[in-house]
Coordinates of C-alpha atoms in Angstrom, one line a residue:
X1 CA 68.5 117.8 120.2
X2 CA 68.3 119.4 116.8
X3 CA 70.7 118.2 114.5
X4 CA 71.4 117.7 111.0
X5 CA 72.7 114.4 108.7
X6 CA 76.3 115.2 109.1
X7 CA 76.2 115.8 112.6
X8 CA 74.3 113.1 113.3
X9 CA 76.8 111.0 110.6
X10 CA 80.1 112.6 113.3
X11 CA 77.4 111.5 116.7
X12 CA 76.7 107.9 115.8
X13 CA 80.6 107.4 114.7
X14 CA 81.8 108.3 118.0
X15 CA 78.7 106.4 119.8
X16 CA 80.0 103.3 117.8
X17 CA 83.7 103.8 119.3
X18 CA 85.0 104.8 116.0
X19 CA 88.6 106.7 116.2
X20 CA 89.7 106.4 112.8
X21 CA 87.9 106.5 109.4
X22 CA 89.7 106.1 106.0
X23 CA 88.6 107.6 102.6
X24 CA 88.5 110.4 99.7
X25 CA 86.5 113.5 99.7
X26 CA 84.0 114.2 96.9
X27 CA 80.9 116.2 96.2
X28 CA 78.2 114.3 97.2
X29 CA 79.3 114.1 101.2
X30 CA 80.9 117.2 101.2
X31 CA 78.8 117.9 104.1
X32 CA 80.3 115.1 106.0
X33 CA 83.6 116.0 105.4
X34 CA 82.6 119.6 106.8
X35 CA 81.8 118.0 110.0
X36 CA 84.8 115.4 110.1
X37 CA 86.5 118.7 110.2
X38 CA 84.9 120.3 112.7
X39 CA 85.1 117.1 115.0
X40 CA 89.0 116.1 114.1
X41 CA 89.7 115.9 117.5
X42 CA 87.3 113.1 118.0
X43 CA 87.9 111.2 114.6
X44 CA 91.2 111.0 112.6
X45 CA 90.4 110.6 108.9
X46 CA 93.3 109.5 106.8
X47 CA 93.1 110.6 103.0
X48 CA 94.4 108.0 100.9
X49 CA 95.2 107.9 97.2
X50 CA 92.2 106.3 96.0
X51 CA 89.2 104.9 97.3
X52 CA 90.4 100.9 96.9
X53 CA 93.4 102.1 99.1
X54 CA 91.0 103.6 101.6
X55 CA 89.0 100.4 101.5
X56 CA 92.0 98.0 102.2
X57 CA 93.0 100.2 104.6
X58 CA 89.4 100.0 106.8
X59 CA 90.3 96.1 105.7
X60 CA 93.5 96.0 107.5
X61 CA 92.5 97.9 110.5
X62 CA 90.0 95.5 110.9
X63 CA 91.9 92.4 110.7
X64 CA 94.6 93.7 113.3
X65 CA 92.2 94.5 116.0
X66 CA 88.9 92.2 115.6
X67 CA 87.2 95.8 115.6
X68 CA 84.9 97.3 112.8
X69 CA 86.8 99.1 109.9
X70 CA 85.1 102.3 108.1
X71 CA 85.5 104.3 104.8
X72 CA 83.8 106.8 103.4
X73 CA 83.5 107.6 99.3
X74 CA 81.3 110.2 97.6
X75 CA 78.8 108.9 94.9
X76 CA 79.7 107.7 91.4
X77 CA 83.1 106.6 90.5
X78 CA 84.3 107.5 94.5
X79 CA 81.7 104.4 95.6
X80 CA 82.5 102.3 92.6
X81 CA 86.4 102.3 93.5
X82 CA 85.5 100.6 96.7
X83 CA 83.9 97.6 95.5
X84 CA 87.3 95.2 95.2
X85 CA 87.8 96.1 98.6
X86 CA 84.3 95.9 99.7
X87 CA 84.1 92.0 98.0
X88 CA 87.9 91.4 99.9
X89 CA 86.3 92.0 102.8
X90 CA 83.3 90.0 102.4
X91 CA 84.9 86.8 101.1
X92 CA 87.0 86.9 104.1
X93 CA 84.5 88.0 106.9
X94 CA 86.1 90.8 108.0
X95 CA 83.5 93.4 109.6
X96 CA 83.8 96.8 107.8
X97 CA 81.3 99.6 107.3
X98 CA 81.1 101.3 103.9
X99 CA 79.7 104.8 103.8
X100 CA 79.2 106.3 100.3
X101 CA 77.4 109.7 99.3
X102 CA 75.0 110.0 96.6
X103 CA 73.1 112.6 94.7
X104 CA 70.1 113.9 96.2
X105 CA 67.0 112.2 96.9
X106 CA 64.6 113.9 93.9
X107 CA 67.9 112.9 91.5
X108 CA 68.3 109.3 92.3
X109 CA 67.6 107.3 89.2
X110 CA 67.7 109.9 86.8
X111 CA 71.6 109.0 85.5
X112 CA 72.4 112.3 87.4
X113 CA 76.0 113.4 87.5
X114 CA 77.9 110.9 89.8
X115 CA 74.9 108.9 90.5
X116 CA 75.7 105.6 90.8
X117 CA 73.0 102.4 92.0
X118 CA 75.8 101.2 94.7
X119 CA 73.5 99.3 96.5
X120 CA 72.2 97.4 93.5
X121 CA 76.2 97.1 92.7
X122 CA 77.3 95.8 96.5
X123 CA 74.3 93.4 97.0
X124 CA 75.9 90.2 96.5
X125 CA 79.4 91.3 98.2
X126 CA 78.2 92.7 101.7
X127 CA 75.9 91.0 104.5
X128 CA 73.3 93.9 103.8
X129 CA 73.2 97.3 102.4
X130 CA 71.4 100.6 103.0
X131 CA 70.0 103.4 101.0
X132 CA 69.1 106.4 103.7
X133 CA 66.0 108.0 102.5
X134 CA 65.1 110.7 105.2
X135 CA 67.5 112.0 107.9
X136 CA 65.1 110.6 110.6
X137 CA 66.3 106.5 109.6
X138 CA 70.0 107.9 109.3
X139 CA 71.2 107.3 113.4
X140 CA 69.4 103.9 113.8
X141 CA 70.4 102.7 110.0
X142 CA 74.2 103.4 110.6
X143 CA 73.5 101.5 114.2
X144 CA 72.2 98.6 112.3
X145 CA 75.6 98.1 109.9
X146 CA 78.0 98.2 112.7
X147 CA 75.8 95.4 114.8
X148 CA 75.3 93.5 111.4
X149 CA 78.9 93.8 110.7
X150 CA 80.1 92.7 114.0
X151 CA 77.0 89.7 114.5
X152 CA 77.2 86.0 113.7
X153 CA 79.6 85.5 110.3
X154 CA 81.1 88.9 110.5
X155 CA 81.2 90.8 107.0
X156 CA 80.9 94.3 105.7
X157 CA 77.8 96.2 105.6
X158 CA 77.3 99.4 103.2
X159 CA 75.1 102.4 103.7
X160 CA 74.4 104.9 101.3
X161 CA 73.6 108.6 101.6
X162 CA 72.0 111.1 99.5
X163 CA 73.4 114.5 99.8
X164 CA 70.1 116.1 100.7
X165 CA 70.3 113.3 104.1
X166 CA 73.7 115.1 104.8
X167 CA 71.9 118.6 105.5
X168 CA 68.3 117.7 106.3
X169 CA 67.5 118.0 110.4
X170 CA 65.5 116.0 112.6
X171 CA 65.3 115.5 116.4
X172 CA 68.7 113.2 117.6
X173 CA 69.2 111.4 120.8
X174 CA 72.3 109.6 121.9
X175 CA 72.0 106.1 123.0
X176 CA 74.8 103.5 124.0
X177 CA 76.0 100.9 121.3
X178 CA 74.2 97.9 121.1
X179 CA 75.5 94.6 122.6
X180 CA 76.5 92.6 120.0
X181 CA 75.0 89.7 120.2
X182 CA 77.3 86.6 119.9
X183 CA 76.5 83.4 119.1
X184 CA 76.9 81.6 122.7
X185 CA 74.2 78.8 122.1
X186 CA 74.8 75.4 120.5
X187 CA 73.5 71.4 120.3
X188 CA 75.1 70.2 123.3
X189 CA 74.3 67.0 122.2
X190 CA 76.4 67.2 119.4
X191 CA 79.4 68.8 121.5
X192 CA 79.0 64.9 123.7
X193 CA 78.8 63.2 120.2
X194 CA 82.2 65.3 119.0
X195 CA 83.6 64.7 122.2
X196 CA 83.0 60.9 122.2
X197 CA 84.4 60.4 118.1
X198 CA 87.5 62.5 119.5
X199 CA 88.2 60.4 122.5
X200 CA 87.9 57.2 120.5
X201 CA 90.5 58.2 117.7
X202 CA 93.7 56.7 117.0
X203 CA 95.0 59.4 114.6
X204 CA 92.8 62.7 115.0
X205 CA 93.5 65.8 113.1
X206 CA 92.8 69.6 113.8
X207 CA 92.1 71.6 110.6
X208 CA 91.3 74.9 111.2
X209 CA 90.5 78.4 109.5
X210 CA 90.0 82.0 109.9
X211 CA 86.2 81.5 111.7
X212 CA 89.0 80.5 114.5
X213 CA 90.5 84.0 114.6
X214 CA 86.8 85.5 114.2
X215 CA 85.6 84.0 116.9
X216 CA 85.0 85.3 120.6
X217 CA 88.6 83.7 121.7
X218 CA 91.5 81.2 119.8
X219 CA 92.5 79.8 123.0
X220 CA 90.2 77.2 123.5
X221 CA 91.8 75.6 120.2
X222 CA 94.6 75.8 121.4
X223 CA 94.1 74.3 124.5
X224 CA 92.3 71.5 122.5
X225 CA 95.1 70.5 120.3
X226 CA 97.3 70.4 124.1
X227 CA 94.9 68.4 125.8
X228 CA 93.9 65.9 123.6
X229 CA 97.4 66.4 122.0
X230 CA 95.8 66.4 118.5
X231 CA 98.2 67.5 115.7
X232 CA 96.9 70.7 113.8
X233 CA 97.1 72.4 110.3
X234 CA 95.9 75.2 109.1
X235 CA 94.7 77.7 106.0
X236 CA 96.3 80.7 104.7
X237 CA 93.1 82.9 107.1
X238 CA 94.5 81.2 109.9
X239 CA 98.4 81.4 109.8
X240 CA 99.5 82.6 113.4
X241 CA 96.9 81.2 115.9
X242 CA 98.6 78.2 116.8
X243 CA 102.4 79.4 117.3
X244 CA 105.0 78.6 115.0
X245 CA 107.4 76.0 116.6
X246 CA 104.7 74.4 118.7
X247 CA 105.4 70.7 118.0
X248 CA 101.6 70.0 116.9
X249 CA 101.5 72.4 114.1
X250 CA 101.9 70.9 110.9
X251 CA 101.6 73.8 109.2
X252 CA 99.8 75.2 106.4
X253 CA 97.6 72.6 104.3
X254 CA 96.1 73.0 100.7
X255 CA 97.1 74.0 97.3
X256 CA 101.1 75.4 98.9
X257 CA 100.9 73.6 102.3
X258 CA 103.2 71.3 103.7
X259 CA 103.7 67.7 102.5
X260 CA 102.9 66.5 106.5
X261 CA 99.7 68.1 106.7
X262 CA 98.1 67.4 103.4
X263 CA 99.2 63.7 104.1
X264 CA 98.1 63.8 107.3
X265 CA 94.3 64.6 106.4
X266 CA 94.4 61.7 103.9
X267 CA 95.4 59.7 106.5
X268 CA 93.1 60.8 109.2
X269 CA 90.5 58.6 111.1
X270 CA 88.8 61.6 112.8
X271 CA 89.1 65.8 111.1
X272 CA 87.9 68.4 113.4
X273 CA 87.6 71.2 110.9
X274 CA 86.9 74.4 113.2
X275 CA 85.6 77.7 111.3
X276 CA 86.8 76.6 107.9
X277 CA 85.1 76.2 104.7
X278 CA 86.5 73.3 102.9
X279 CA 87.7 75.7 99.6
X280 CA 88.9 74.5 96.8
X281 CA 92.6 76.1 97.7
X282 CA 92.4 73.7 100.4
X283 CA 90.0 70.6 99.4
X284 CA 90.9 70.4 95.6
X285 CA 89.8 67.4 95.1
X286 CA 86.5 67.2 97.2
X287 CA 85.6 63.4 96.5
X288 CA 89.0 62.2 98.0
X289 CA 89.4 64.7 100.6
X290 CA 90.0 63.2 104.4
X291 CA 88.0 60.0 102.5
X292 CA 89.3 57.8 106.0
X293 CA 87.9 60.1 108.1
X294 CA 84.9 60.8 110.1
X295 CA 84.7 64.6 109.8
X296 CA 83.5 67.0 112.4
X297 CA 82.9 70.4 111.1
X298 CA 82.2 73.4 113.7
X299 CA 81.3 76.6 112.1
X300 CA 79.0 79.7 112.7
X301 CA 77.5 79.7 109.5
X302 CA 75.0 77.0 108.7
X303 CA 75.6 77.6 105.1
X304 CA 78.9 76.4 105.0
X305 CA 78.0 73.0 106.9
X306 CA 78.7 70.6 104.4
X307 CA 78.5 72.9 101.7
X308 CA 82.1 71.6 99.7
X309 CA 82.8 68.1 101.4
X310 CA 79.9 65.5 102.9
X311 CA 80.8 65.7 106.7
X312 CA 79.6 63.3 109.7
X313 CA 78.9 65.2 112.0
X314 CA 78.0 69.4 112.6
X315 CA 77.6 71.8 115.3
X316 CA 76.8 75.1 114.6
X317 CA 78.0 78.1 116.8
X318 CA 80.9 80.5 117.6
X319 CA 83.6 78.0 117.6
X320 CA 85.3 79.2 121.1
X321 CA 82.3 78.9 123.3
X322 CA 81.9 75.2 121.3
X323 CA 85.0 74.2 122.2
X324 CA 84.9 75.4 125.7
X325 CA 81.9 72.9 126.3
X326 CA 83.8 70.5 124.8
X327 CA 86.9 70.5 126.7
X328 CA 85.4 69.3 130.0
X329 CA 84.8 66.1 127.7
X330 CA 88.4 65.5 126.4
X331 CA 90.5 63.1 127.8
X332 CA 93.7 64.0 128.1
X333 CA 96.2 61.7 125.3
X334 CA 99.5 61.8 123.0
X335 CA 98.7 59.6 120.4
X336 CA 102.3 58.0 119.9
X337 CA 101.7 56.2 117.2
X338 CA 100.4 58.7 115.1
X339 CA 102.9 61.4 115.7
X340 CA 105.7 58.9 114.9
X341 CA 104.2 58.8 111.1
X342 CA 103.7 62.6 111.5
X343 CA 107.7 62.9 111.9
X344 CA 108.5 60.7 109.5
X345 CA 106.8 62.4 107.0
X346 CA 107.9 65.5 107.9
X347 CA 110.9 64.3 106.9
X348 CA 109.7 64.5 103.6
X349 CA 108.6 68.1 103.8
X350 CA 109.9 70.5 101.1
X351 CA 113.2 72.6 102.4
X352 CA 114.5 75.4 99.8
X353 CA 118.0 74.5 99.5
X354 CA 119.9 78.3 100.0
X355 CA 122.3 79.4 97.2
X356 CA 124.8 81.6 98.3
X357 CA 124.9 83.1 94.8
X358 CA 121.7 85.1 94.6
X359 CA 118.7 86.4 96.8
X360 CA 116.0 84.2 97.5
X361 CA 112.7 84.2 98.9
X362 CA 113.2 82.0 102.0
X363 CA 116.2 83.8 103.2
X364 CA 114.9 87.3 102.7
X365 CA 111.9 86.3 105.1
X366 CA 113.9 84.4 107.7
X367 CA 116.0 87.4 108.1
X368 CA 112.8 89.9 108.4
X369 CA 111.7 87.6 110.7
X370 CA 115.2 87.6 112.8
X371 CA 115.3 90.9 113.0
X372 CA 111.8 92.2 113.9
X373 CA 111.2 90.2 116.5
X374 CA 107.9 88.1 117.1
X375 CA 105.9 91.0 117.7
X376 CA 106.1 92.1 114.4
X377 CA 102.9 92.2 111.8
X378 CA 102.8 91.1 108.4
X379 CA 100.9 92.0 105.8
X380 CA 100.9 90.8 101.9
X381 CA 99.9 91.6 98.7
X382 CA 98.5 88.4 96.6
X383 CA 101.2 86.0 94.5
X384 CA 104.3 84.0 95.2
X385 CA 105.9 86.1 97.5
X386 CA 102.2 85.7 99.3
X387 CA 102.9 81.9 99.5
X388 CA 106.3 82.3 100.7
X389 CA 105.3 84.3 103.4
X390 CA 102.9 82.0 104.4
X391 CA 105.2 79.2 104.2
X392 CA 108.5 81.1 105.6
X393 CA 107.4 83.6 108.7
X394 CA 107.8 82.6 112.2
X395 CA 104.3 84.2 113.6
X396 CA 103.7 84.7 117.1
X397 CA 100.7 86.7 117.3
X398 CA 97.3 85.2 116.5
X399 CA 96.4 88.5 114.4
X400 CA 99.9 89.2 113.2
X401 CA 99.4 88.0 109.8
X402 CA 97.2 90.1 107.5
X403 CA 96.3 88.4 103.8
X404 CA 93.8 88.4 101.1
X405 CA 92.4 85.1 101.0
X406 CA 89.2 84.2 99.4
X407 CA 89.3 86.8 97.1
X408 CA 93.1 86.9 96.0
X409 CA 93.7 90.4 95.6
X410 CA 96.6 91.6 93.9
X411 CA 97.0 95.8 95.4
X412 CA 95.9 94.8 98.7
X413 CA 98.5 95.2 100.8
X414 CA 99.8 98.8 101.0
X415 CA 96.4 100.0 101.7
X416 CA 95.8 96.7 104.5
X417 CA 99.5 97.7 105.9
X418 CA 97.8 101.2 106.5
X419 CA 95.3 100.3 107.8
X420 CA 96.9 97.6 110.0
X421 CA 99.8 100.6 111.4
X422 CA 96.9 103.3 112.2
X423 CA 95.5 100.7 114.6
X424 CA 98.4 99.3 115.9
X425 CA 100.1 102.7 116.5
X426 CA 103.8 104.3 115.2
X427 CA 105.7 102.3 118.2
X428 CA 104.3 98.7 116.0
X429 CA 106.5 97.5 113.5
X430 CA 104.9 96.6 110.2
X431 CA 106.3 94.6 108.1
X432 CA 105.1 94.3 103.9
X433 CA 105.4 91.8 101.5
X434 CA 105.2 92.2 97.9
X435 CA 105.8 91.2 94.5
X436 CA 106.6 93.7 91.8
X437 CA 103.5 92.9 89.9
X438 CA 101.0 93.4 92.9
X439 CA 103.3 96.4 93.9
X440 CA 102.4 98.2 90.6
X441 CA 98.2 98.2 91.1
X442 CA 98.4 100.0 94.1
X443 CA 102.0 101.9 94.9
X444 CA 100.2 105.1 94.9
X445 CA 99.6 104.7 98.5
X446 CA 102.9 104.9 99.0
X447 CA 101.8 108.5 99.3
X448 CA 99.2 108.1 102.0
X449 CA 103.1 106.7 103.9
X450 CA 104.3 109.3 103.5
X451 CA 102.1 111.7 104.7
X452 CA 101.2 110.2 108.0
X453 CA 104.9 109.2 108.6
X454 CA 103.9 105.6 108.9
X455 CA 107.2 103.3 109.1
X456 CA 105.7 100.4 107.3
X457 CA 108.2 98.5 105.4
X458 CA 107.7 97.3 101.8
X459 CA 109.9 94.2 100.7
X460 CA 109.2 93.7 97.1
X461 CA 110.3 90.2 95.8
X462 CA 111.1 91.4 92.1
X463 CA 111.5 89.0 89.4
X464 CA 110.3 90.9 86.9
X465 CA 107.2 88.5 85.8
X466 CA 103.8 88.0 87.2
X467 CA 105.6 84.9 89.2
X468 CA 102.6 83.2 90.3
X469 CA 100.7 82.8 86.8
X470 CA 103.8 82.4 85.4
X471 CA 104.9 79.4 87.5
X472 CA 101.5 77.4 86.1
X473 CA 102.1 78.4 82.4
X474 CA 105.3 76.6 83.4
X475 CA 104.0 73.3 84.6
X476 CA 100.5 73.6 82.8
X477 CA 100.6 75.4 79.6
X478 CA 104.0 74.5 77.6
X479 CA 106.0 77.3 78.8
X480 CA 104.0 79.9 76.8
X481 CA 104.4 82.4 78.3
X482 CA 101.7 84.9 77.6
X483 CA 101.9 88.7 79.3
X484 CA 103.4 87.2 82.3
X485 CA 106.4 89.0 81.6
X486 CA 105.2 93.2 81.3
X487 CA 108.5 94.3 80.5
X488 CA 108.7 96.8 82.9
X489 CA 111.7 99.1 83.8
X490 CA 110.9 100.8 86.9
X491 CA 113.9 102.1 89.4
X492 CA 112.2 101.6 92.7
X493 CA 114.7 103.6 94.5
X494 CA 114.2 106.6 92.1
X495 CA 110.3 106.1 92.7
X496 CA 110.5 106.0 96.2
X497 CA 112.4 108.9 96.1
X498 CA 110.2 110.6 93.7
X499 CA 107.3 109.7 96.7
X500 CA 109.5 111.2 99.1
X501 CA 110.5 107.7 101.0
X502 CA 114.0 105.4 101.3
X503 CA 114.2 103.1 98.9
X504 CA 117.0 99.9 98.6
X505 CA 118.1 97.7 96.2
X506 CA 119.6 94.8 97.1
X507 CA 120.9 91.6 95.1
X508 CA 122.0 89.0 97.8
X509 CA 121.5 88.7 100.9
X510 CA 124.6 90.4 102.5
X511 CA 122.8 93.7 101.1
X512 CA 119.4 93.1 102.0
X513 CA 120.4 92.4 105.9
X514 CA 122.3 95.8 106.0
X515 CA 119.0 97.2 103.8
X516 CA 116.6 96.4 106.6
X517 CA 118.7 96.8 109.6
X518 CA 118.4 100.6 108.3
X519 CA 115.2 100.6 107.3
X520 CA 114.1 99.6 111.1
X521 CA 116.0 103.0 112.1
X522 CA 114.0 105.1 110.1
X523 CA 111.0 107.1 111.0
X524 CA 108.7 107.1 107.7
X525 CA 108.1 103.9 105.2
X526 CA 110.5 102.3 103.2
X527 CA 110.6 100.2 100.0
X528 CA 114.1 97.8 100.0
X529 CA 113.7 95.6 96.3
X530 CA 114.8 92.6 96.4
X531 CA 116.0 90.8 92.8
X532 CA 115.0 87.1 92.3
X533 CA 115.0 84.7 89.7
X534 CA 112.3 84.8 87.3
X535 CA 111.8 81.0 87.8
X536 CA 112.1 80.8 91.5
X537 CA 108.4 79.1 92.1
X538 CA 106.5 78.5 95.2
X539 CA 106.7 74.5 96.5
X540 CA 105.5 72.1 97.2
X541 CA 102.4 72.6 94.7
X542 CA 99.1 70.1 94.4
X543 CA 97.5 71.0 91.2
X544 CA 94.2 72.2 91.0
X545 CA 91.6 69.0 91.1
X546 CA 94.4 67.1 92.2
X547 CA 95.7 65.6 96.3
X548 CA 98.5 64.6 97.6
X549 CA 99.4 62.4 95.4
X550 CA 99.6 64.8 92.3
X551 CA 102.2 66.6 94.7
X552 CA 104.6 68.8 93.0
X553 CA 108.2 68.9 95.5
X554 CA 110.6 69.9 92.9

């Protein structure tokens, strides 16, 4: 059939099993948003306040489902304002398709109005990018991104279009979405070799990362860590997959992780590090890290083999069908010996000791968690109240905790917990954590809440100072405090008023239980602040280049 760019744009959207598509309208794909409108009963597109927003919102829907995340921005500044989201995405592996307009064919390079080289821009933050030429390579090019995005190391994928694509006909025919093709082969060899080092150790350890999550299934981990009854720890990518309260989870390793599980990869004999990268937020100092063990590292990406810490042995492949081979292998064991040092030290680990006086951090998150429920999903903006998150929920869903990791960016949540309650539906609770510096670079979505009636809570941990840098111009820098302290005056409940949501402030935690026990009740978002000392910090801390025996516990 006869059909022009934007039609084919609407065709190839539904082929792909695309329901829900975030952005901002703008000249240069006005034609596309003429047929989004006509075909609004096959696509919901959800208008947020900027393009970053829209992009953290394709972000979140992503990491709550495993499915592919779009968002669509016109040329210039509209594809510009997606690149922080488009590099979020990337340095976490999270499959996402970018569309952007341009300006027409015979005006590309000429500095015309809104023209912007946004492939040039996005070529080192996506797994490949496309500039659509002629309307006849549109329907196989947008194919290609969403297979690219979903193939091998997932990642997002960006595809431009010139305005004159958008109107320009050419013969269309449907075809089914491609298989994705997974990554089911592997050295079998190495799987007996792994098998054999794991059977043999006296104090094995699991480290594992967000490749876990991305992978065709977690449960094979977790029926490792049972089996061979191998105690586990994990990276911020990764919080959820093994459950919380399982007596082999350590808990979190690295920078913020827990005493027991940065100890217990020093004292290792064997590491099975399953789709992690060995980052420096986990392996700060590279030349001691795991230095007594033999390290087995199982990842889909040959790049990352070895690329931070010398390992022993690798197999490349999607960790889940790996480990399936593996298990066969496995004898079955409980390694006494070690888990008796393993409870001693936790011990050791770092417990914030509550004050009745005042609000803090720990108490304000096990109360979230008491009252949601284990269903709930959590999403966070990046800083201390990021940490304590990761440190204080109780997660029971594998995909129930949504972050920025690698990248670290601060504005990511509102936009992520839009994305993340679109997908998951009204009936899902969805549960935000802030900090009142993050909450300031992107609260305009608060808006975009609004509008769609989306309950998703905002707790914002307010203490007035950009917490995290401040807390290492504490311990590093003298106490000199430079602009970590904005000297803002904002009334949150006036602003989320002003917005047209609920908004609470609460000072202890008597307040705050009676704030969200509310909040849960109501249809559309909320905002409840929550006031904490300016010098509450995030512990136990190894400093940068340091290991567990630069540990910071008090």
């Amino acid at each position: 059939m006869l059909l022009n760019g934007s039609q084919i744009f609407v065709e190839v959207l539904c082929e792909q099993g695309v329901d829900t598509i975030f952005g901002y309208p703008g000249g240069a794909v006005l034609n596309l948003y003429d047929e989004l409108y006509k075909n609004s009963d096959r696509i919901t597109h959800i208008l947020t306040a900027h393009e970053q927003g829209a992009s953290h919102a394709a972000d979140g829907y992503a990491r709550a489902t495993g499915r592919t995340g779009v968002v669509l921005a016109t040329s210039g500044p509209g594809a510009t304002n997606l690149v922080t989201g488009i590099a979020t995405a990337y340095m976490d592996s999270i499959p996402m398709v970018a569309f952007t307009g341009n300006v027409g064919t015979s005006l590309l390079g000429r500095d015309s109005f809104q023209e912007a080289y946004i492939e040039g821009i996005t070529m080192p933050i996506t797994k490949h990018n496309f500039t659509v030429r002629r309307v006849e390579d549109l329907a196989d090019t947008m194919r290609a991104a969403f297979r690219i995005a979903q193939s091998g190391r997932k990642g997002p994928v960006l595809v431009d279009i010139p305005k004159d694509v958008t109107a320009n006909k050419c013969e269309f025919t449907h075809q089914q979405p491609e298989q994705i093709r997974t990554v089911t082969t592997f050295d079998e060899e190495r799987v007996a070799q792994a098998a054999e080092i794991i059977n043999g150790a006296q104090r094995p350890l699991i480290y594992f990362g967000g490749g876990v999550r991305s992978a065709a299934s977690c449960q094979p981990l977790r029926d490792l860590v049972h089996k061979a009854g191998i105690p586990a720890t994990y990276t911020l990518m990764a919080a959820g997959v093994v459950p919380y309260g399982d007596p082999l989870n350590l808990g979190m390793i690295g920078m913020h992780g827990c005493y027991t599980a940065n100890r217990a990869v020093n004292e290792a004999d064997v590491v099975i590090a399953i789709g992690t990268r060995f980052s420096d937020r986990v392996a700060l100092k590279p030349s001691t890290f795991a230095k007594k063990a033999t390290i087995i590292q199982i990842d889909i990406d040959p790049s990352e083999i070895g690329k931070n810490v010398d390992i022993d042995l690798s197999i490349v492949g999607d960790a889940a069908y790996i480990l399936r081979a593996m298990l066969p292998m496995i004898e079955p064991a409980q390694h006494d010996e070690w888990m008796a040092l393993i409870h001693d030290w936790q011990s050791h680990d770092y417990h914030p000791k509550s004050d009745p006086s005042r609000l803090m951090p720990h108490q304000v998150i096990g109360e979230v968690c008491s009252q949601c429920g284990p269903e709930a999903v959590y999403v966070t903006d990046v800083g201390q109240h990021q940490m304590w998150a990761a440190q204080y929920l109780r997660h029971a869903k594998s995909r129930g905790f949504i972050t920025s990791g690698g990248l670290g960016t601060m504005g990511f949540g509102y936009g992520a917990a839009i994305g993340a309650q679109m997908a998951l539906g009204r009936d899902q609770r969805v549960v935000m954590f802030t900090g009142d510096g993050s909450f300031h670079m992107n609260l305009n979505e608060a808006c975009t809440a609004v509008s769609y009636e989306l309950p998703i809570i905002t707790v914002i941990f307010n203490n007035q100072v950009l917490g995290m840098v401040r807390q290492w111009q504490t311990s590093f820098y003298g106490k000199r405090y430079s602009q970590t302290d904005p000297h803002r005056k904002t009334d949150y409940v006036k602003l989320a008023e002003g917005f047209g949501l609920k908004g609470y402030h609460c000072e202890t935690l008597a307040e705050f239980q009676a704030a969200f026990a509310e909040a849960l009740t109501r249809k559309g978002p909320t905002w409840i602040e929550c006031v904490i000392d300016k010098d509450e910090k995030v512990l136990p801390m190894i400093p940068a280049g340091g290991d567990i025996n630069d540990i910071i516990m008090d």
